[in-house]
mmCIF file of C-alpha atoms in Angstrom:
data_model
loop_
_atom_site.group_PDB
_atom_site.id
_atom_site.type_symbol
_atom_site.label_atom_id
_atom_site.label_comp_id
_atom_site.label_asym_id
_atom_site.label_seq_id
_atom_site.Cartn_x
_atom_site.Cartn_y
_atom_site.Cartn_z
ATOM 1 C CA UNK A 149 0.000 0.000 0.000
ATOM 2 C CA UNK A 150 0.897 3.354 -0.973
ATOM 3 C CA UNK A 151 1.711 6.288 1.777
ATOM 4 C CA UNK A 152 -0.710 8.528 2.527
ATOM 5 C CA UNK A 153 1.403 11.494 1.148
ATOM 6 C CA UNK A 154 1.667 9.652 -2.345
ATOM 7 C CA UNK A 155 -1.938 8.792 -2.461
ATOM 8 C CA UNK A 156 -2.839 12.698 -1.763
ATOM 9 C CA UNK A 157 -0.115 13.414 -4.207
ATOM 10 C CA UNK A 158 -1.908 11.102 -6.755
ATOM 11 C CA UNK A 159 -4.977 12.978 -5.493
ATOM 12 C CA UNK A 160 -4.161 16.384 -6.239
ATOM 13 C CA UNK A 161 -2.105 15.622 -9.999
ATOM 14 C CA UNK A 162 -5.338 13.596 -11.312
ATOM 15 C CA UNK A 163 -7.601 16.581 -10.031
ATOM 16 C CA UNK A 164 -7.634 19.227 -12.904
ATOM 17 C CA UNK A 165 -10.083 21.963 -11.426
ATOM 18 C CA UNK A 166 -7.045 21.731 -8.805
ATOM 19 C CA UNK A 167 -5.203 23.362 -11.315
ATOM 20 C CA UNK A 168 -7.085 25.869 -12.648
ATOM 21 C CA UNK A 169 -6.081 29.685 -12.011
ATOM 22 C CA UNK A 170 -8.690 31.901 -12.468
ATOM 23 C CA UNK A 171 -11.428 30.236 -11.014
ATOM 24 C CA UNK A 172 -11.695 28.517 -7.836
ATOM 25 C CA UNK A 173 -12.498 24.109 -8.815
ATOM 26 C CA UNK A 174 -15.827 24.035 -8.400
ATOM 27 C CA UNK A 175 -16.490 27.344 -10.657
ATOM 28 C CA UNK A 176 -14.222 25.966 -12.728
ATOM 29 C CA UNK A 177 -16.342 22.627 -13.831
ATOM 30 C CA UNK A 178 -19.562 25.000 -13.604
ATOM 31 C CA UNK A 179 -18.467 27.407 -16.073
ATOM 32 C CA UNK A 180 -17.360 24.709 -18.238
ATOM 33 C CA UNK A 181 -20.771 22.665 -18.234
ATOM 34 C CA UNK A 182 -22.101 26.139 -18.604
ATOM 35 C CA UNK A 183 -20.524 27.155 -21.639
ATOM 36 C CA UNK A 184 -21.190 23.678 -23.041
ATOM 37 C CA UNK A 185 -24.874 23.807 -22.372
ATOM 38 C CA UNK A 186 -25.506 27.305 -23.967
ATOM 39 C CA UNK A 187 -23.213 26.588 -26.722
ATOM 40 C CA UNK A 188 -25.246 23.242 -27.605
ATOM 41 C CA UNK A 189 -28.506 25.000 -27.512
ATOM 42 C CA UNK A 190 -27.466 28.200 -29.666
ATOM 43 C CA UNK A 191 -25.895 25.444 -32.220
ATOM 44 C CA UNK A 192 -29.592 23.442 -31.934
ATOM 45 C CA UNK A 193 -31.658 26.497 -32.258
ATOM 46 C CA UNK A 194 -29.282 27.537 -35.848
ATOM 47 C CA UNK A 195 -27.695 24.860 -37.198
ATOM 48 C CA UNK A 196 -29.126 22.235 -39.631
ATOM 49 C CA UNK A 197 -28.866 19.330 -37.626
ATOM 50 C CA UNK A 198 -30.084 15.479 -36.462
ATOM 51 C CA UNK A 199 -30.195 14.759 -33.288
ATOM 52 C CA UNK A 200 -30.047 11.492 -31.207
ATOM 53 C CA UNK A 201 -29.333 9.670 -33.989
ATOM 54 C CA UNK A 202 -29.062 5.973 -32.378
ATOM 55 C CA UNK A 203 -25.400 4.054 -33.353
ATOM 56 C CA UNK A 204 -26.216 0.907 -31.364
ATOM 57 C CA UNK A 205 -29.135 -0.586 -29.606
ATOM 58 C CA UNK A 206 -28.539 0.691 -26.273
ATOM 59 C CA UNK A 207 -30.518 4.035 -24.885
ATOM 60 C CA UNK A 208 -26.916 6.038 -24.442
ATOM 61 C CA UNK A 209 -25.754 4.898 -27.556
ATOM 62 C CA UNK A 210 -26.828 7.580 -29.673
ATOM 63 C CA UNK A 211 -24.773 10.832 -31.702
ATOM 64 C CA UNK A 212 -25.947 14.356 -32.867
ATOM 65 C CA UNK A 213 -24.581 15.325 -36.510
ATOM 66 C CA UNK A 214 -24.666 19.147 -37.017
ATOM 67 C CA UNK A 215 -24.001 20.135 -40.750
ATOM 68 C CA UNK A 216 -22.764 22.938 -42.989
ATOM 69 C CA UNK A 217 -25.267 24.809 -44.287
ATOM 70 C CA UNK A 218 -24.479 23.274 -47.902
ATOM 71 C CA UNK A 219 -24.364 19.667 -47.471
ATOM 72 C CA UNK A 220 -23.260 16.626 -49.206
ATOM 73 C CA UNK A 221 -22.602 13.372 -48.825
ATOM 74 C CA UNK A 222 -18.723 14.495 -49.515
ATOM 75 C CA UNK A 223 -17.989 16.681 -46.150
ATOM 76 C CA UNK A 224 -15.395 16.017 -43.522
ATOM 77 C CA UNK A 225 -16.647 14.857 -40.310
ATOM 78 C CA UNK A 226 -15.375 16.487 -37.245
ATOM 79 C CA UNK A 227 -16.020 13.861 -34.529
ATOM 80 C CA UNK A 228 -16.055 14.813 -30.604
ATOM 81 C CA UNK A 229 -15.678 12.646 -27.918
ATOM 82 C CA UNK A 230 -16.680 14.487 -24.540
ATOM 83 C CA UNK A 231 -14.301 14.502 -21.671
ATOM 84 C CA UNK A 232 -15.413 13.770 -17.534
ATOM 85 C CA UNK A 233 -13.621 11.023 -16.269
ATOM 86 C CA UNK A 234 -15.275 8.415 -18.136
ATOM 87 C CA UNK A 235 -17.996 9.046 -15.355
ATOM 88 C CA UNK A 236 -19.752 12.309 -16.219
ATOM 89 C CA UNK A 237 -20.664 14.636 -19.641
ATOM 90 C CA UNK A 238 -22.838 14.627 -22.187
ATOM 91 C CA UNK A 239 -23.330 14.983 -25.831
ATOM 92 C CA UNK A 240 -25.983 17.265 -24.994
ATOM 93 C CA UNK A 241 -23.177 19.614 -23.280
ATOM 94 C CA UNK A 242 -20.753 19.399 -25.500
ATOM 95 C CA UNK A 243 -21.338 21.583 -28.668
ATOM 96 C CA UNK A 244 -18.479 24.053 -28.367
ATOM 97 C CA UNK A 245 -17.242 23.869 -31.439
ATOM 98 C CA UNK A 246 -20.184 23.597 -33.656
ATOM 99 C CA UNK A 247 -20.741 27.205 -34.841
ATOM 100 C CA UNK A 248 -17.188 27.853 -35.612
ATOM 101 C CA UNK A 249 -16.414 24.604 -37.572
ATOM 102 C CA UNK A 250 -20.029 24.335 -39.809
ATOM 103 C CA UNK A 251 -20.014 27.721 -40.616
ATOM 104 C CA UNK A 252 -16.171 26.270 -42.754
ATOM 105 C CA UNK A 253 -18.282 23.679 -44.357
ATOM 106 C CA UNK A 254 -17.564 21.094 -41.453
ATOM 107 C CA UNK A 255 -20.129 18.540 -40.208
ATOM 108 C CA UNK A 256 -19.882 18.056 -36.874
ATOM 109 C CA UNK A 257 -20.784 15.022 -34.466
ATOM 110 C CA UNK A 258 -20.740 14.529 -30.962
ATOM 111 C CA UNK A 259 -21.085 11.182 -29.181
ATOM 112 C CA UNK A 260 -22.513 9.824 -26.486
ATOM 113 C CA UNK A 261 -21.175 7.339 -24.748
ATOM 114 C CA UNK A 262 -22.666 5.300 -21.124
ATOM 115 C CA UNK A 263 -20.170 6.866 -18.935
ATOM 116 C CA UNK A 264 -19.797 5.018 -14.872
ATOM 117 C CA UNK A 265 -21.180 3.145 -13.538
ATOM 118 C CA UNK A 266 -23.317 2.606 -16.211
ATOM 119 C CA UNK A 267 -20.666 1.792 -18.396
ATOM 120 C CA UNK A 268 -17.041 -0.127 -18.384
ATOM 121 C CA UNK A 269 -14.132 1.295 -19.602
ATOM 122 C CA UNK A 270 -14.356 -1.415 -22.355
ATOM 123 C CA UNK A 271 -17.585 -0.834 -23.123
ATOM 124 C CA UNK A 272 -16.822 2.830 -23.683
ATOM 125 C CA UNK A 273 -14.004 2.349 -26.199
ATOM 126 C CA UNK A 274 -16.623 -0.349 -27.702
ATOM 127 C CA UNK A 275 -18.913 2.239 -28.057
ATOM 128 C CA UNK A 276 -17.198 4.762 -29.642
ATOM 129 C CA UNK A 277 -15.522 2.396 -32.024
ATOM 130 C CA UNK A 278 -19.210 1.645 -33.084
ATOM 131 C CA UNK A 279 -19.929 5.337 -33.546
ATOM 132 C CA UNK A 280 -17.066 5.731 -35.497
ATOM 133 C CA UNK A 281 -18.007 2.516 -37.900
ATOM 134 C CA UNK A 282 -21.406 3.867 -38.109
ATOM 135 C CA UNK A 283 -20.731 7.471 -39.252
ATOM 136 C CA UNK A 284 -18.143 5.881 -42.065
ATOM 137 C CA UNK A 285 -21.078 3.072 -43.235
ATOM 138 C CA UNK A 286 -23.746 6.132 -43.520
ATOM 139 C CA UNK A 287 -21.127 8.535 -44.642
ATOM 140 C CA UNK A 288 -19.004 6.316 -47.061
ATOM 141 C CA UNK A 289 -17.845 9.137 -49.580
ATOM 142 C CA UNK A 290 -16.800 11.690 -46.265
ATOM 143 C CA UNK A 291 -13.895 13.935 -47.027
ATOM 144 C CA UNK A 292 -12.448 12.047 -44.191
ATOM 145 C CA UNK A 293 -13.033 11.891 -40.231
ATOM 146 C CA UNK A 294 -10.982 13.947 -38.008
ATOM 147 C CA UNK A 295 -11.443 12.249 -34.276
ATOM 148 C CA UNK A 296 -11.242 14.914 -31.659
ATOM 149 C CA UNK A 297 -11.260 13.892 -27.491
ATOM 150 C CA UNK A 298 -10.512 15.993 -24.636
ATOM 151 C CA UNK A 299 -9.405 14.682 -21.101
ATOM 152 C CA UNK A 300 -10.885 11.080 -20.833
ATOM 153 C CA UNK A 301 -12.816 11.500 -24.344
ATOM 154 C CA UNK A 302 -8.909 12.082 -25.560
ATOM 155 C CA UNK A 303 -7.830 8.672 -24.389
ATOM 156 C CA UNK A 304 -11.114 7.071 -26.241
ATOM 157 C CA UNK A 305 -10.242 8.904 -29.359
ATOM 158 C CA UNK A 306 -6.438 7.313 -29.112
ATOM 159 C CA UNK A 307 -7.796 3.764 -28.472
ATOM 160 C CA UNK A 308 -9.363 4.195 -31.611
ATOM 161 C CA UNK A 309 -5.986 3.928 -33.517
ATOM 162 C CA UNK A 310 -6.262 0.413 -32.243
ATOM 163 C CA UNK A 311 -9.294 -0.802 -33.459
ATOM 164 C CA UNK A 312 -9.600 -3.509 -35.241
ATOM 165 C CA UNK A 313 -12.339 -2.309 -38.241
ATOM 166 C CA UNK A 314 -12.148 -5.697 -39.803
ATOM 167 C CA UNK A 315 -14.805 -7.013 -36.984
ATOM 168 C CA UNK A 316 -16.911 -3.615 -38.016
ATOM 169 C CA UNK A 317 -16.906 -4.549 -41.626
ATOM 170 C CA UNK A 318 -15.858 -1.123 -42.895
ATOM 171 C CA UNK A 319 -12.650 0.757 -42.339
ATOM 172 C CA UNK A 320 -13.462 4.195 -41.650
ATOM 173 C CA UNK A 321 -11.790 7.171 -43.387
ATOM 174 C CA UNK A 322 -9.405 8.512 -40.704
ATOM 175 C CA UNK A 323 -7.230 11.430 -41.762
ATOM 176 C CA UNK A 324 -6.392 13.176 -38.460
ATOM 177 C CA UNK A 325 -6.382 13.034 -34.652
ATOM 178 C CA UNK A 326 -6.869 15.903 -32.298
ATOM 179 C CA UNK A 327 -6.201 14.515 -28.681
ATOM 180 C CA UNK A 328 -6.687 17.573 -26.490
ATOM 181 C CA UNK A 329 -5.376 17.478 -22.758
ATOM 182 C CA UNK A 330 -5.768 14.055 -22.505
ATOM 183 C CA UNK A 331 -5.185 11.129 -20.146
ATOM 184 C CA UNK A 332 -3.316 7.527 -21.172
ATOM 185 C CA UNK A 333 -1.646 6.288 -18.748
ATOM 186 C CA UNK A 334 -4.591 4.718 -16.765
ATOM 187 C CA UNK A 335 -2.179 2.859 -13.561
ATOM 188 C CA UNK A 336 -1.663 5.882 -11.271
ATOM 189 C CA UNK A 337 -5.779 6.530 -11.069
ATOM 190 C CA UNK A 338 -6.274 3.021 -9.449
ATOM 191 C CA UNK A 339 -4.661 4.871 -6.536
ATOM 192 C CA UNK A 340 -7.636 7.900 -6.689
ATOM 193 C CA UNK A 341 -10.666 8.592 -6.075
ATOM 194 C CA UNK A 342 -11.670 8.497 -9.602
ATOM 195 C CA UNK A 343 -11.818 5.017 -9.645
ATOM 196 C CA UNK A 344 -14.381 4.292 -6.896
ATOM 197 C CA UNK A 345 -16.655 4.449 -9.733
ATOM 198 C CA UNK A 346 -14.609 2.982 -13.024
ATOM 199 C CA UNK A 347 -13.485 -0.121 -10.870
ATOM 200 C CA UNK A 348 -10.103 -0.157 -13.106
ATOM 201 C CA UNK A 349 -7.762 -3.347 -11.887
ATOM 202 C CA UNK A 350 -4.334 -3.546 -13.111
ATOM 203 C CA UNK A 351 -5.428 -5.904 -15.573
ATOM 204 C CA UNK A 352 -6.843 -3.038 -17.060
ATOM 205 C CA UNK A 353 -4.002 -1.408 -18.004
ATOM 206 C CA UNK A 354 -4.304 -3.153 -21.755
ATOM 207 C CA UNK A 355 -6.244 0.021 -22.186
ATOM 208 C CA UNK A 356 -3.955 3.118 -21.709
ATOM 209 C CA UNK A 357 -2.660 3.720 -24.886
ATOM 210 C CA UNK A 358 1.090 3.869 -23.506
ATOM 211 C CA UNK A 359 0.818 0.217 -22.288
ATOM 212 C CA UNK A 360 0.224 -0.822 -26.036
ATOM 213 C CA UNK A 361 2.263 -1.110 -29.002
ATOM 214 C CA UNK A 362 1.134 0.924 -31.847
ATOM 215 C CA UNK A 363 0.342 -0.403 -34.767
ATOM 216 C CA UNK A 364 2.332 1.210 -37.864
ATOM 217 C CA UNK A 365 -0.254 3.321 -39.827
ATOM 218 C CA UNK A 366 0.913 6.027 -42.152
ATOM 219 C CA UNK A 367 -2.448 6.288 -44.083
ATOM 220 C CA UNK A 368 -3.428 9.566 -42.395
ATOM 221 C CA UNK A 369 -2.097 12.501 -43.901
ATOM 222 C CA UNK A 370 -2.309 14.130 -40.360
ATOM 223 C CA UNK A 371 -2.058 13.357 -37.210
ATOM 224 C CA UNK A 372 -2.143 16.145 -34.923
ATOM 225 C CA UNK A 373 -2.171 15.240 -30.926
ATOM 226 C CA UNK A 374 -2.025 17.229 -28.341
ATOM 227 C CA UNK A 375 0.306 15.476 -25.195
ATOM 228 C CA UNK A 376 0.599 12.506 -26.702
ATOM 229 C CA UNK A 377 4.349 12.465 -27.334
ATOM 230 C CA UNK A 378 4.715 8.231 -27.493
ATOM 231 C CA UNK A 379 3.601 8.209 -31.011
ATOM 232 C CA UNK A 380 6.962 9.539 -32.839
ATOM 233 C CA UNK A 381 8.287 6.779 -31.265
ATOM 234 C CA UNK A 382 5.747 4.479 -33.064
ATOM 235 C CA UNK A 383 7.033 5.942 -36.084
ATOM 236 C CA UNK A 384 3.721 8.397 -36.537
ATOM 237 C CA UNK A 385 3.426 11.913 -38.322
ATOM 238 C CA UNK A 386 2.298 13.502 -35.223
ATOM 239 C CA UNK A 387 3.038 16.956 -33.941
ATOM 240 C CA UNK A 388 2.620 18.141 -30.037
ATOM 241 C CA UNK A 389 0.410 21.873 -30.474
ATOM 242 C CA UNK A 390 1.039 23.845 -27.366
ATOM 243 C CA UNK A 391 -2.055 26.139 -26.402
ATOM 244 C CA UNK A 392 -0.671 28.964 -24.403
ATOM 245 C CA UNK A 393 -2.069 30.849 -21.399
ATOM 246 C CA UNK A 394 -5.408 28.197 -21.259
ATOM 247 C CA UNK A 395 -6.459 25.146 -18.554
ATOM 248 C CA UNK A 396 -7.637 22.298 -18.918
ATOM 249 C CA UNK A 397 -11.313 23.830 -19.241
ATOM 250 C CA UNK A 398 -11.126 26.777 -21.085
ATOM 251 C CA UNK A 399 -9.239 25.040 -24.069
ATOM 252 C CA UNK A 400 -12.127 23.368 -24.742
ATOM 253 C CA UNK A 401 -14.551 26.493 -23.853
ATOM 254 C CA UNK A 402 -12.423 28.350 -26.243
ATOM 255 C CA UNK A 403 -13.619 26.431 -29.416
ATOM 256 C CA UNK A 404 -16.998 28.361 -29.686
ATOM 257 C CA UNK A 405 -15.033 31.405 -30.680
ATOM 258 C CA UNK A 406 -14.039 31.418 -34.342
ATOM 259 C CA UNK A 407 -11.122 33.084 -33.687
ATOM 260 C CA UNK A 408 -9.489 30.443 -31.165
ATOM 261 C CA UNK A 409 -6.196 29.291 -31.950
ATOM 262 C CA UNK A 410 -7.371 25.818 -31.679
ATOM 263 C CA UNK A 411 -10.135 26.164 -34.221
ATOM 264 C CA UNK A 412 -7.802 27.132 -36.530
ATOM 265 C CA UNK A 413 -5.505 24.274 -36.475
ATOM 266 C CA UNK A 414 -8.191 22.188 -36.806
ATOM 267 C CA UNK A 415 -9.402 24.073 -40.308
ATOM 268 C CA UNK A 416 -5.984 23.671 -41.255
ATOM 269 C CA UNK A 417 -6.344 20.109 -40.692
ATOM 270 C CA UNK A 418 -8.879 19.331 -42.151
ATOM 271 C CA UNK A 419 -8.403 21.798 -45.133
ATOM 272 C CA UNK A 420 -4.379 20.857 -45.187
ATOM 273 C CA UNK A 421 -3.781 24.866 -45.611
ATOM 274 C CA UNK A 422 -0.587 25.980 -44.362
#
């Protein structure tokens, strides 16, 4: 057993609010549901869009596609995957980026996922590799599909470079990755409080990206990732985009401004302008 100054240690580093400057921790996670929630329901009240659209059988298995106002069946899919621990979000919160990225001619998705207890972390990165194989089956001619996570949604985006499609029947068009402020190595939280609800056990650890090898892919013509440095080691076209003078909140709150830094790496993704 651990010390008690490691586990409060362990504690404190997996805490982000913790970390957060300008707002005490609890404002912190309010202002970011906040800024979620009204950005969702500005983006549902403008934006052409379908919502709930079911990707399984299951009640929380379900996406919302926001699109451009000209559509296609040709238009890059920008694919979010909401952060919270694995234990709280919602699609239904998590609409930041939707304004700024349709009105480019970008379809947007966000995914829902059954978060714990509900869900297992397998289940989750089940899930979301459904959602994936789902959007790519409906979608087949897409101008490609750019998977973006933040925090825990981060490390379900990465474990979709695992995947193995061939079970899916389809092999979805990925072009890029944006991993934003993300967790992967999964041992240290069996030590913290976030785990009284994920139940994580050390055999477990087959799902923290940094635990498994990584498949040689060089397919997608960009791979952006964002603290995720193991993957030049794999031998990936990756690049590590440092957001100044933002938390791990506000990075994400940032994204319903057109003018955010981020949203404009991500056009430049996606649009491969330099």
């Amino acid at each position: 057993m651990q010390p008690v100054s490691v586990l409060q240690e362990l504690e404190k580093q997996y805490s982000p609010s913790r970390w957060v400057i300008r707002l005490k921790a609890e404002e912190a996670v309010k202002t970011y549901v906040q800024t979620g929630s009204q950005a969702t329901r500005k983006a549902r009240a403008i934006r052409k869009r379908e919502l709930h659209v079911p990707y399984g059988l299951g009640e929380g298995e379900k996406l919302d596609i926001y699109f451009p106002d000209k559509t296609s069946a040709a238009l890059p899919l920008f694919v979010f995957i909401h952060g919270g621990y694995w234990q709280s979000g919602s699609k239904d919160e998590s609409a930041f980026m939707v304004n700024p990225l349709t009105a480019q001619g970008v379809a947007v998705v966000i995914v829902a996922y059954d978060v714990a207890p509900k869900g297992t972390l397998d289940q989750m990165v089940d899930q979301v590799t459904r959602s994936v194989a789902f959007l790519q089956k409906r979608y087949p001619s897409n101008k490609g599909i750019y998977l973006c996570g933040h925090s825990a949604g981060a490390h379900l985006a990465s474990m979709m470079l695992l995947a193995n499609w061939t079970t899916h029947g389809v092999t979805p068009n990925l072009q890029g990755f944006l991993l934003v402020s993300g967790i992967y190595d999964l041992e240290p939280i069996l030590s913290t409080s976030q785990n009284d609800p994920l139940h994580l056990t050390l055999i477990c650890q087959a799902s923290g990206t940094q635990r498994v090898p990584l498949p040689s892919l060089q397919s997608l013509s960009t791979l952006l990732c964002f603290s995720v440095q193991i993957l030049h080691q794999a031998g990936w076209k990756a690049s590590l985009q440092e957001v100044r003078d933002v938390d791990h909140f506000d990075i994400i709150e940032n994204l319903t401004q057109e003018g955010d830094v981020l949203i404009q790496v991500i056009l430049q993704t996606i649009f491969q302008k330099p």
